[in-house]
mmCIF file of C-alpha atoms in Angstrom:
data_model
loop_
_atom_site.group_PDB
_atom_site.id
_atom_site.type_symbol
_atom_site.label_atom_id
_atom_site.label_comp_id
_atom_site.label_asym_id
_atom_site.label_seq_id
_atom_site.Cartn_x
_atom_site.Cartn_y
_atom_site.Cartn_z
ATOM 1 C CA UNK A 1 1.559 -1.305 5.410
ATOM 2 C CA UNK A 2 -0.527 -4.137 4.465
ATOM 3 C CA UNK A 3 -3.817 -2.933 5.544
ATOM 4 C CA UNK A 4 -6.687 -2.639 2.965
ATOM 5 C CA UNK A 5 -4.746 -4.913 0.281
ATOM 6 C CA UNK A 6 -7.157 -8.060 0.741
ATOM 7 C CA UNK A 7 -8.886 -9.218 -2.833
ATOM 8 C CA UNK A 8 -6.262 -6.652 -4.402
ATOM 9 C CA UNK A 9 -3.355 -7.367 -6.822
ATOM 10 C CA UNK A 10 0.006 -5.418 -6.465
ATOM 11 C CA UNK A 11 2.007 -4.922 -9.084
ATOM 12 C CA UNK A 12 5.402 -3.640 -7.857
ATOM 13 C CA UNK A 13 8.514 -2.672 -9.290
ATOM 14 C CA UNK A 14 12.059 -0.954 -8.851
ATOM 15 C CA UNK A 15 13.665 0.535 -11.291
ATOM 16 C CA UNK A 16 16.834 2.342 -10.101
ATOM 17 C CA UNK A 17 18.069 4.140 -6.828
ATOM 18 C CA UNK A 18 18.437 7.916 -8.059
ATOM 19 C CA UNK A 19 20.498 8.912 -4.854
ATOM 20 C CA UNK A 20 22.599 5.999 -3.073
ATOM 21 C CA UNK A 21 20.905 4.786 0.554
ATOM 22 C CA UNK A 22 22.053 7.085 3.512
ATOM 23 C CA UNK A 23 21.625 6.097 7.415
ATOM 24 C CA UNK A 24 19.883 8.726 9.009
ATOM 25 C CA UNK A 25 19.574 7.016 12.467
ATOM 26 C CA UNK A 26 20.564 4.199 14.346
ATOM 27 C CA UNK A 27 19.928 2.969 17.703
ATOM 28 C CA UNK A 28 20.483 0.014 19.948
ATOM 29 C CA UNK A 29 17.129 -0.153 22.325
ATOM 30 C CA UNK A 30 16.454 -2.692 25.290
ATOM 31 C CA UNK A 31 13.092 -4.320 24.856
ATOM 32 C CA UNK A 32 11.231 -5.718 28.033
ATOM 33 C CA UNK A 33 14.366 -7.020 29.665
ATOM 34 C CA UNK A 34 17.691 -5.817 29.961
ATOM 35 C CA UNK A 35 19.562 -8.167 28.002
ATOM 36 C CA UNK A 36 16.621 -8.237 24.922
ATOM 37 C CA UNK A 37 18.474 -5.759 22.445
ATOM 38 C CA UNK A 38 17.250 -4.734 18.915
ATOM 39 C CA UNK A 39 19.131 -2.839 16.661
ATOM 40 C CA UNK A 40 17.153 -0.019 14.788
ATOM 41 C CA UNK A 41 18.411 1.545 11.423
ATOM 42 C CA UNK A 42 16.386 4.494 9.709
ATOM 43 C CA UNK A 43 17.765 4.564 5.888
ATOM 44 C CA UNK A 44 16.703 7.634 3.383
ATOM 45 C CA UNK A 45 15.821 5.455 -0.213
ATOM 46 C CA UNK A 46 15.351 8.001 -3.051
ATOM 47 C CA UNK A 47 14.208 5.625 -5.816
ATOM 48 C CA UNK A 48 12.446 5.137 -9.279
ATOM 49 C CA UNK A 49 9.535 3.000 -8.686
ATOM 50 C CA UNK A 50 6.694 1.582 -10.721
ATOM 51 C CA UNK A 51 3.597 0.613 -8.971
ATOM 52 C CA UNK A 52 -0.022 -0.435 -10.157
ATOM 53 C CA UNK A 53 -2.890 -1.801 -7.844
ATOM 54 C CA UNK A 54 -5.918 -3.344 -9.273
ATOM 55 C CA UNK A 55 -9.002 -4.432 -7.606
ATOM 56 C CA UNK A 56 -10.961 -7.558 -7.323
ATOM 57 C CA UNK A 57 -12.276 -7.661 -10.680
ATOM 58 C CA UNK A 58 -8.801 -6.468 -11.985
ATOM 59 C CA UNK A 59 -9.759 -2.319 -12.844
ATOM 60 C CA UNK A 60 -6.596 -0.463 -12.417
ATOM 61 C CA UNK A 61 -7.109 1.903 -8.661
ATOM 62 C CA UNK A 62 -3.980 3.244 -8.313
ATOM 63 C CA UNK A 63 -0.860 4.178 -10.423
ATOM 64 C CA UNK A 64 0.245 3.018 -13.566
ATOM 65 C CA UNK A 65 2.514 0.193 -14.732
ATOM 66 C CA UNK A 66 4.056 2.128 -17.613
ATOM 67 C CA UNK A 67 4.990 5.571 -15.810
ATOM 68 C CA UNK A 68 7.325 5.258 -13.392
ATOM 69 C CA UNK A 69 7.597 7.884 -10.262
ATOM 70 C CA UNK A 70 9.914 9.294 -8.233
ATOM 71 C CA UNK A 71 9.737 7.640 -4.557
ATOM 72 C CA UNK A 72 11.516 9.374 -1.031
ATOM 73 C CA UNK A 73 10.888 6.702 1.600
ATOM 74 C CA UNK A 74 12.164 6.708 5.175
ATOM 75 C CA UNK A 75 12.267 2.902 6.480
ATOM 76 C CA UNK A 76 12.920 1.713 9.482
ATOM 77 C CA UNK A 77 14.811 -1.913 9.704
ATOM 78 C CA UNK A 78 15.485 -4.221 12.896
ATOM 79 C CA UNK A 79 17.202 -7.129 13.889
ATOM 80 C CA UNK A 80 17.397 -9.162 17.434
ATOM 81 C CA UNK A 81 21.028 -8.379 18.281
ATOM 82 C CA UNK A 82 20.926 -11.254 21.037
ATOM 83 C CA UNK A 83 20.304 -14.055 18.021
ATOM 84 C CA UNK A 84 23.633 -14.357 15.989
ATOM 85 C CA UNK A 85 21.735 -16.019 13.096
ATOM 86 C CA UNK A 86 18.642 -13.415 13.255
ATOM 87 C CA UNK A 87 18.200 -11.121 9.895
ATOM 88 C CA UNK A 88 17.384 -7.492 9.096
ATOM 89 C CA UNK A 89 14.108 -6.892 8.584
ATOM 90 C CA UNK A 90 11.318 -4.291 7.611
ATOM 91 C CA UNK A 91 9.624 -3.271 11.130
ATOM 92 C CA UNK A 92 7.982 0.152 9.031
ATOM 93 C CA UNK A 93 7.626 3.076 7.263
ATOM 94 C CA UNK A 94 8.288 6.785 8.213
ATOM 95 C CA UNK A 95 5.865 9.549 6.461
ATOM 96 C CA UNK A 96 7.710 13.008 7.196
ATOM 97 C CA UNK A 97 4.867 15.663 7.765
ATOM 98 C CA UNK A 98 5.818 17.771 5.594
ATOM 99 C CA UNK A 99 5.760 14.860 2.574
ATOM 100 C CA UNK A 100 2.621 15.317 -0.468
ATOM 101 C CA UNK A 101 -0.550 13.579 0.240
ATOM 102 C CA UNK A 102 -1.020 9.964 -1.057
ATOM 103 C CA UNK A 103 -3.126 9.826 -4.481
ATOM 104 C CA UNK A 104 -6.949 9.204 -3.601
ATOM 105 C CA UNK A 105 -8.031 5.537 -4.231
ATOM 106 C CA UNK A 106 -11.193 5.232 -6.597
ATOM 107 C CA UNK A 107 -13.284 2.315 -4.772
ATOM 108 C CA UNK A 108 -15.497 -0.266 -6.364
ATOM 109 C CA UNK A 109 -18.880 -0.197 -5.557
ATOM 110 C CA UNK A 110 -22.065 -2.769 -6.979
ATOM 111 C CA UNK A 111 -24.907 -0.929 -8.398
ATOM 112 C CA UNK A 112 -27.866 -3.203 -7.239
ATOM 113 C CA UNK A 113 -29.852 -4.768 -10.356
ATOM 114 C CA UNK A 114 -33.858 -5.734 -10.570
ATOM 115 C CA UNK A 115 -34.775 -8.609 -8.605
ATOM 116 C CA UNK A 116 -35.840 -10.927 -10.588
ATOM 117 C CA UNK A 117 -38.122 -14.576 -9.951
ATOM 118 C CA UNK A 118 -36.897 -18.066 -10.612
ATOM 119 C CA UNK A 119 -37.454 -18.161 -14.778
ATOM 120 C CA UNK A 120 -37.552 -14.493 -15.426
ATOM 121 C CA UNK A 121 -34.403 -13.388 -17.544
ATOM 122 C CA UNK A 122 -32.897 -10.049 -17.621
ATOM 123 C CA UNK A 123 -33.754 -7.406 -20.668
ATOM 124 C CA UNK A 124 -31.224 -4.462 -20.872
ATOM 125 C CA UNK A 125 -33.828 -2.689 -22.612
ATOM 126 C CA UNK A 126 -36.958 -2.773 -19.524
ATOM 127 C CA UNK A 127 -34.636 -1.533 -16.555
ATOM 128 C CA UNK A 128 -32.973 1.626 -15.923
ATOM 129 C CA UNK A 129 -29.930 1.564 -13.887
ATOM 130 C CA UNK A 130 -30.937 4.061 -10.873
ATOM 131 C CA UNK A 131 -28.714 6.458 -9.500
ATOM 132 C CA UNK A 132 -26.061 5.705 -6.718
ATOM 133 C CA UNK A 133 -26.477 7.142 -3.320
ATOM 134 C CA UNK A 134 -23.686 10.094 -2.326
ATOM 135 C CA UNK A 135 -21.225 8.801 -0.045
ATOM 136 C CA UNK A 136 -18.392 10.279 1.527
ATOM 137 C CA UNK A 137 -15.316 8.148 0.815
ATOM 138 C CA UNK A 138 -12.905 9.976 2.690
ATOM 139 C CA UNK A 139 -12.909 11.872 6.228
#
């Protein structure tokens, strides 16, 4: 869930739960070893969600922090049942098949400039700005 979000900022935030939480599963799995047991709770959040991701230089990529949008999310939360003290936590995300497909992320590229010798200054007005090469972003 964290993957890609180096040299990014996040701007998260949650507005209000539109239906309450439900449990859709639950299960009690032995890890390794017989007596290692995690608990495993999948919960159904329908929420009202703002979120805005900027780049490095701080150019809005993704979403909006003025228009919120409607959010289904399946999660999936553990805890060591052997610890008494241990807490719930996030272990990841379900993404149903049949769910829309995430908004495309626009990606910053640099647009090489004229090299220039020790002393020489840039002028706007000499230098064209050539073309960028066509890549394909996505697979």
């Amino acid at each position: 869930m964290t993957r890609g979000n180096r040299y990014k900022t996040i701007s998260w935030r949650f507005l209000e739960s539109l239906e309450p939480p439900k449990v859709v599963h639950a299960r009690c799995p032995d890890m390794v070893t017989k007596g290692n047991l995690y608990g495993q709770v999948t919960v159904r959040l329908h929420s009202k969600q703002i979120l805005a991701i900027y780049d490095r230089f701080g150019r809005l990529m993704l979403g909006s922090e003025e228009q919120p949008k409607d959010v289904l999310e399946y999660l999936v939360i553990e805890r060591h049942l052997v610890n008494a003290y241990g807490r719930w936590r996030l272990h990841g995300k379900i993404v149903p098949s049949w769910a829309p497909a995430k908004d495309p992320i626009v990606k910053t590229v640099m647009i090489p400039g004229p090299e220039l010798k020790p002393g020489e200054e840039f002028e706007a007005l000499n230098y064209e700005v050539p073309k960028p090469k066509a890549v394909q972003w996505n697979k």
